[in-house]
CSV table of C-alpha atoms in Angstrom, one decimal:
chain,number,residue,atom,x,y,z
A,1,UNK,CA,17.1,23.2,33.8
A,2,UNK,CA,14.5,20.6,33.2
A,3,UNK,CA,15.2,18.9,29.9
A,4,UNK,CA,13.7,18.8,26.5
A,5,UNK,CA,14.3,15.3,25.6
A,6,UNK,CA,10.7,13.4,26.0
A,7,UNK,CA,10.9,10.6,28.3
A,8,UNK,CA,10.8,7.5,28.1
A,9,UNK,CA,7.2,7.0,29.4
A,10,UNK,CA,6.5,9.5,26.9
A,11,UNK,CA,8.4,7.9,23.7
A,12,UNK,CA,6.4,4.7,24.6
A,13,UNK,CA,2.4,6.3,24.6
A,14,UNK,CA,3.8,7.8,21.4
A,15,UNK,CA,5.2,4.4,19.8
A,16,UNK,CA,1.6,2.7,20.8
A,17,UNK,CA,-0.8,3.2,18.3
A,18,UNK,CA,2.3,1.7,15.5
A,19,UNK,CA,2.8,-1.4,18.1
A,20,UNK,CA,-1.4,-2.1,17.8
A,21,UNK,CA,-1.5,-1.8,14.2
A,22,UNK,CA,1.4,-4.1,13.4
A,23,UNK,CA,-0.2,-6.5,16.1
A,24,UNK,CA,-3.6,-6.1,14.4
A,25,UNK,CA,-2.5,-6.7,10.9
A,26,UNK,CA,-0.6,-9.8,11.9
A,27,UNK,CA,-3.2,-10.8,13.5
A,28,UNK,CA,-6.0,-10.4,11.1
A,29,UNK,CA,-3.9,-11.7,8.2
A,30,UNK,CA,-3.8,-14.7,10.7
A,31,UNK,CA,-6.7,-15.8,11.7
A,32,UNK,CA,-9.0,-13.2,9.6
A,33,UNK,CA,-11.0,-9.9,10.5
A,34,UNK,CA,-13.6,-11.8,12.1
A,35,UNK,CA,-12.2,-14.4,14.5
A,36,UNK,CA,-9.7,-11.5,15.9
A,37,UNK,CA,-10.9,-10.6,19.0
A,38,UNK,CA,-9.4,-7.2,20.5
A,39,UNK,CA,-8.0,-8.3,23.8
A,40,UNK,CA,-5.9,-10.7,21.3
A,41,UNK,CA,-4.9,-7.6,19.7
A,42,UNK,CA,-4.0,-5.4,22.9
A,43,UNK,CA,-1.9,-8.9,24.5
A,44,UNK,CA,0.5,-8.8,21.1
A,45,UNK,CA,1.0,-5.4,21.5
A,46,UNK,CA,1.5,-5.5,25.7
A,47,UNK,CA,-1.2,-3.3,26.3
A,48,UNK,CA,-4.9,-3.6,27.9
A,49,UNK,CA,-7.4,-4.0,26.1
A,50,UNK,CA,-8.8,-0.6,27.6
A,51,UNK,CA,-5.4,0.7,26.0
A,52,UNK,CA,-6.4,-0.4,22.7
A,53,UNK,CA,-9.8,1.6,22.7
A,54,UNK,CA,-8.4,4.4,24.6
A,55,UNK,CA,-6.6,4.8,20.3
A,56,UNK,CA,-9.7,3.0,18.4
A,57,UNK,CA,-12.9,2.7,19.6
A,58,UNK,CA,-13.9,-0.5,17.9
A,59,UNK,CA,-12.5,-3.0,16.0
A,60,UNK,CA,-13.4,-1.9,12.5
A,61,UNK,CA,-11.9,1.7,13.0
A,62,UNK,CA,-8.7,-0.1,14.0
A,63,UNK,CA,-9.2,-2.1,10.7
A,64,UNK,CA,-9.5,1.2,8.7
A,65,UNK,CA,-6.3,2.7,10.6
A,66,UNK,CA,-4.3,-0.4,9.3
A,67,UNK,CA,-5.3,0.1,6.1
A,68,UNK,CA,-4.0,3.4,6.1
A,69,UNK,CA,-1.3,3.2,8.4
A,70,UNK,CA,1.5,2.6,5.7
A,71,UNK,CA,-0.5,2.8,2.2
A,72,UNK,CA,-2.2,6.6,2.8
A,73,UNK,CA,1.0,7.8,3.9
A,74,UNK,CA,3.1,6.6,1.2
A,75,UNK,CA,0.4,7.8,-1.6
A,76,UNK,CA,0.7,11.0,-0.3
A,77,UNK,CA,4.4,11.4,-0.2
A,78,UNK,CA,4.7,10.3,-3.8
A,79,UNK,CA,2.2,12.7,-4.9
A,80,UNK,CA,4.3,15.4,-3.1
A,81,UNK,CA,7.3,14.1,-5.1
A,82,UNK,CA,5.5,14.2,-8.2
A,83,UNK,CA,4.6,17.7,-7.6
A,84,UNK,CA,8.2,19.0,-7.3
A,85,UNK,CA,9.5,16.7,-10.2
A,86,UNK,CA,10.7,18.1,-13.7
A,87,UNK,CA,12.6,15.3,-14.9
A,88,UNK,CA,11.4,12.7,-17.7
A,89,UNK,CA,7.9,11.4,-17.1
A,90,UNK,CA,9.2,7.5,-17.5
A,91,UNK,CA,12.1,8.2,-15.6
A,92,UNK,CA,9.9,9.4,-12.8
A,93,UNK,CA,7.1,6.7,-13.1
A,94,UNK,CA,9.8,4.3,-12.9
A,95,UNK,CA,11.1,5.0,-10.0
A,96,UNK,CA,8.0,5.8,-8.4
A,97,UNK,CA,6.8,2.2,-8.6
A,98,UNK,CA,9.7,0.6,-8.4
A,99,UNK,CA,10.5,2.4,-5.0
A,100,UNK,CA,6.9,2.3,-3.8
A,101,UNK,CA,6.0,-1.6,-4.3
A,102,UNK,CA,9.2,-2.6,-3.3
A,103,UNK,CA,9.1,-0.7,-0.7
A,104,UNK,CA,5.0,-2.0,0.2
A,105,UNK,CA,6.5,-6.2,-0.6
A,106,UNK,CA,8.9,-5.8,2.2
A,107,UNK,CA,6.7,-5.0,4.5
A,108,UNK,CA,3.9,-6.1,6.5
A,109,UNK,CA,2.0,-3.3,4.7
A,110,UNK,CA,1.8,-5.8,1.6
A,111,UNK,CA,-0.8,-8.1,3.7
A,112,UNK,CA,-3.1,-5.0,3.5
A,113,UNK,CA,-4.4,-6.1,0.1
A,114,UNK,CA,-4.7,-9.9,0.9
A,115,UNK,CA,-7.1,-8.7,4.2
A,116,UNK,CA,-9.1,-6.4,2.2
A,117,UNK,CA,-9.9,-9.4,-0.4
A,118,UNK,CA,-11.1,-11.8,2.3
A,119,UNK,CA,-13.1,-9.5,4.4
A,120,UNK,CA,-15.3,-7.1,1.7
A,121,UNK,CA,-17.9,-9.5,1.6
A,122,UNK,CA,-18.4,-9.6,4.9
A,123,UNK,CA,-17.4,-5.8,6.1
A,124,UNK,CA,-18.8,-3.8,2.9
A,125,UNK,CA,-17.5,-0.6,4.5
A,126,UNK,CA,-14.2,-2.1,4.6
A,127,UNK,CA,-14.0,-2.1,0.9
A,128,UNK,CA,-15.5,1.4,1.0
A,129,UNK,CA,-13.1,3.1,2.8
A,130,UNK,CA,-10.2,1.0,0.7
A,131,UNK,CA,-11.7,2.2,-1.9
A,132,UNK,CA,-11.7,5.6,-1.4
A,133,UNK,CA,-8.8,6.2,0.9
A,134,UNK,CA,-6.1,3.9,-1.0
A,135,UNK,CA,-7.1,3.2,-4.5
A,136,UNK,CA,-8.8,6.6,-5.5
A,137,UNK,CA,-5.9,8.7,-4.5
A,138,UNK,CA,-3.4,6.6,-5.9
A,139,UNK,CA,-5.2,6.1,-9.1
A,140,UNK,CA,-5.0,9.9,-9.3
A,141,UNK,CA,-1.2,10.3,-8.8
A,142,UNK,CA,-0.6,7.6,-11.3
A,143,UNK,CA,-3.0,8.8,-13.7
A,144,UNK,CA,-1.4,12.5,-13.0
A,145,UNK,CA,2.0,10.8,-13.9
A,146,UNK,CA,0.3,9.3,-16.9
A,147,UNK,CA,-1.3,11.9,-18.3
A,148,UNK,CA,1.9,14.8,-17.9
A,149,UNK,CA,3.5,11.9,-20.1
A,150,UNK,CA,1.3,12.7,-22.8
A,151,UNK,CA,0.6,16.1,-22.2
A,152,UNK,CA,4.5,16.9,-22.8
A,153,UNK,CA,4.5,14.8,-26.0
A,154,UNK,CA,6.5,12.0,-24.3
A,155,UNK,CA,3.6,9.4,-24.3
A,156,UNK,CA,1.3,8.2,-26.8
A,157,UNK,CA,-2.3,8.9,-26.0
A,158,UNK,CA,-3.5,6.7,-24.3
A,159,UNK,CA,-7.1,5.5,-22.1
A,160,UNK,CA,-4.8,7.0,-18.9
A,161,UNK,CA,-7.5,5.2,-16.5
A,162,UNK,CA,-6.4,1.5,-18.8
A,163,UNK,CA,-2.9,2.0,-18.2
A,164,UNK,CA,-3.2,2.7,-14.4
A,165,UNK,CA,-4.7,-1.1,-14.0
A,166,UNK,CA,-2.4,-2.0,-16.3
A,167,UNK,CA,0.4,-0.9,-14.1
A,168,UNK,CA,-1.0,-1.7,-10.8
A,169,UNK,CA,-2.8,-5.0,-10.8
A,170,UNK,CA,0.2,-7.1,-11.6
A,171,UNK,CA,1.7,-4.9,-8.4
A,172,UNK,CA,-1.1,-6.3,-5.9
A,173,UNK,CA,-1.2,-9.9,-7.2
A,174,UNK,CA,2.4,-9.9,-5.9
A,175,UNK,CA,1.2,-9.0,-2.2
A,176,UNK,CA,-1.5,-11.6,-3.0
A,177,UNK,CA,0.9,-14.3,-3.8
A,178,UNK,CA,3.1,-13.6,-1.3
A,179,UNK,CA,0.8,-14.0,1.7
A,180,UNK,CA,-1.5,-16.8,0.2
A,181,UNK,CA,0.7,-19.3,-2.0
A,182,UNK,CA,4.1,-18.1,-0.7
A,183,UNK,CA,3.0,-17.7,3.3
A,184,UNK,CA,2.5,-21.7,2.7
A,185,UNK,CA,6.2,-21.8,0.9
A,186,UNK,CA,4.8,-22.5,-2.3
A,187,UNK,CA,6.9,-20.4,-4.7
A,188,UNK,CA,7.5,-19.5,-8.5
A,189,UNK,CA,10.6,-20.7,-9.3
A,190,UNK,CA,10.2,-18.5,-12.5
A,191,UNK,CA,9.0,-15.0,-10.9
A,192,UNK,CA,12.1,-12.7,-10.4
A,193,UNK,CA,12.8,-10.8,-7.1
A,194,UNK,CA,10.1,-7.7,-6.8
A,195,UNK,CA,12.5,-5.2,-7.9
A,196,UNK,CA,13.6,-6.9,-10.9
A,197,UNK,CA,10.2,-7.7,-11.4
A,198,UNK,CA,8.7,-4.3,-11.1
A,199,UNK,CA,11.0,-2.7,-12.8
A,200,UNK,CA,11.0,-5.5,-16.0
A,201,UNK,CA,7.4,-5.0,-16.2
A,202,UNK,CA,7.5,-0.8,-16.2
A,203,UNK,CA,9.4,-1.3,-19.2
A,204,UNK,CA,7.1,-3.5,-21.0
A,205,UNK,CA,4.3,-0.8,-20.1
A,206,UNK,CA,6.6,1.6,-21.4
A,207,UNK,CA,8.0,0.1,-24.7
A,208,UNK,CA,3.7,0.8,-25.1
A,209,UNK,CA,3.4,4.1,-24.4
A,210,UNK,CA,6.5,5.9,-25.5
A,211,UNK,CA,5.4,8.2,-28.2
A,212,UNK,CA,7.1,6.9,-31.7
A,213,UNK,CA,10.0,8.6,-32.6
A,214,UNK,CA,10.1,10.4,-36.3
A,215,UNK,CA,11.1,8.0,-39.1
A,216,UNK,CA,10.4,5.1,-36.8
């Protein structure tokens, strides 16, 4: 009785397109967008470079597949979360970020934002399709978060699109740092680890928009 299992050929065309986009996103955090050339690419990964088109065509859709690879993904799952949570609106914006982020500075997934800085000037459509693929969608699950805060009475109100910036920008300039000051070992002796950080800085957006209690 042949056997279910896939084999091991099979388990390997299946891991490929993963293996490029971690070799491509080391590689264009590297040396840049630009001076990557694709068989580069395809050698990290241990494939042809025929291999590496057979998956993405040219080099810019295998630019817009890292970008998505880990971010898109993760967006989606927390808005998926979001949708089946009942608990206290902080509580679950808390943990949202603080899993998320910490989740995004441990991995190579953080370079994304550091890439997408240095090549929009030059790649317009690049910043485009960030745009709308990444920021948009999870501008609207914090917002969402946000704005069931204060339409439960737990939150003040508040500009909800202000307070999503608020929350998030401090979040990417810690990729930023990360792979530009602290690739070249130049660190803050004063800036906690990322969890501590994230979640020290939730609170401080919090202490804002908690609704006042009565006789407060």
């Amino acid at each position: 009785m042949p056997s279910s299992a896939p084999s091991a050929r099979q388990r390997r065309k299946e891991a490929r397109p993963s293996e490029l986009l971690d070799a491509a996103l080391a590689l264009f955090v590297e040396k840049g967008f630009a001076a990557t050339r694709a068989e580069e690419v395809a050698a990290r990964a241990g494939v042809s470079k025929g291999t590496l088109y057979l998956y993405f065509p040219s080099k810019e859709e295998l630019l817009k597949a890292v970008i998505g690879h880990t971010l898109m993904a993760d967006i989606a799952r927390g808005a998926e979360k979001l949708a089946q949570a009942d608990g206290p609106s902080a509580d679950l914006l808390v943990e949202l970020m603080t899993e998320w982020w910490s989740a995004v500075l441990d991995s190579p997934s953080s370079a994304v934002f550091k890439l997408v800085m240095t090549e929009v000037r030059n790649f317009p459509e690049i910043g485009q399709y960030y745009v709308r693929e990444v920021v948009e969608p999870g501008h609207r699950l914090i917002g969402t978060l946000v704005q069931r805060g204060i339409d439960r009475g737990e939150f003040r109100a508040v500009d909800v699109d202000c307070v999503v910036h608020a929350i998030v920008l401090p979040m990417v300039m810690l990729c930023l740092h990360k792979h530009s000051m602290g690739a070249c070992g130049f660190t803050d002796p004063h800036l906690p680890p990322p969890p501590q950080f994230i979640r020290q800085h939730m609170d401080l957006v919090l202490y804002g928009l908690r609704k006042p209690t009565s006789g407060a």
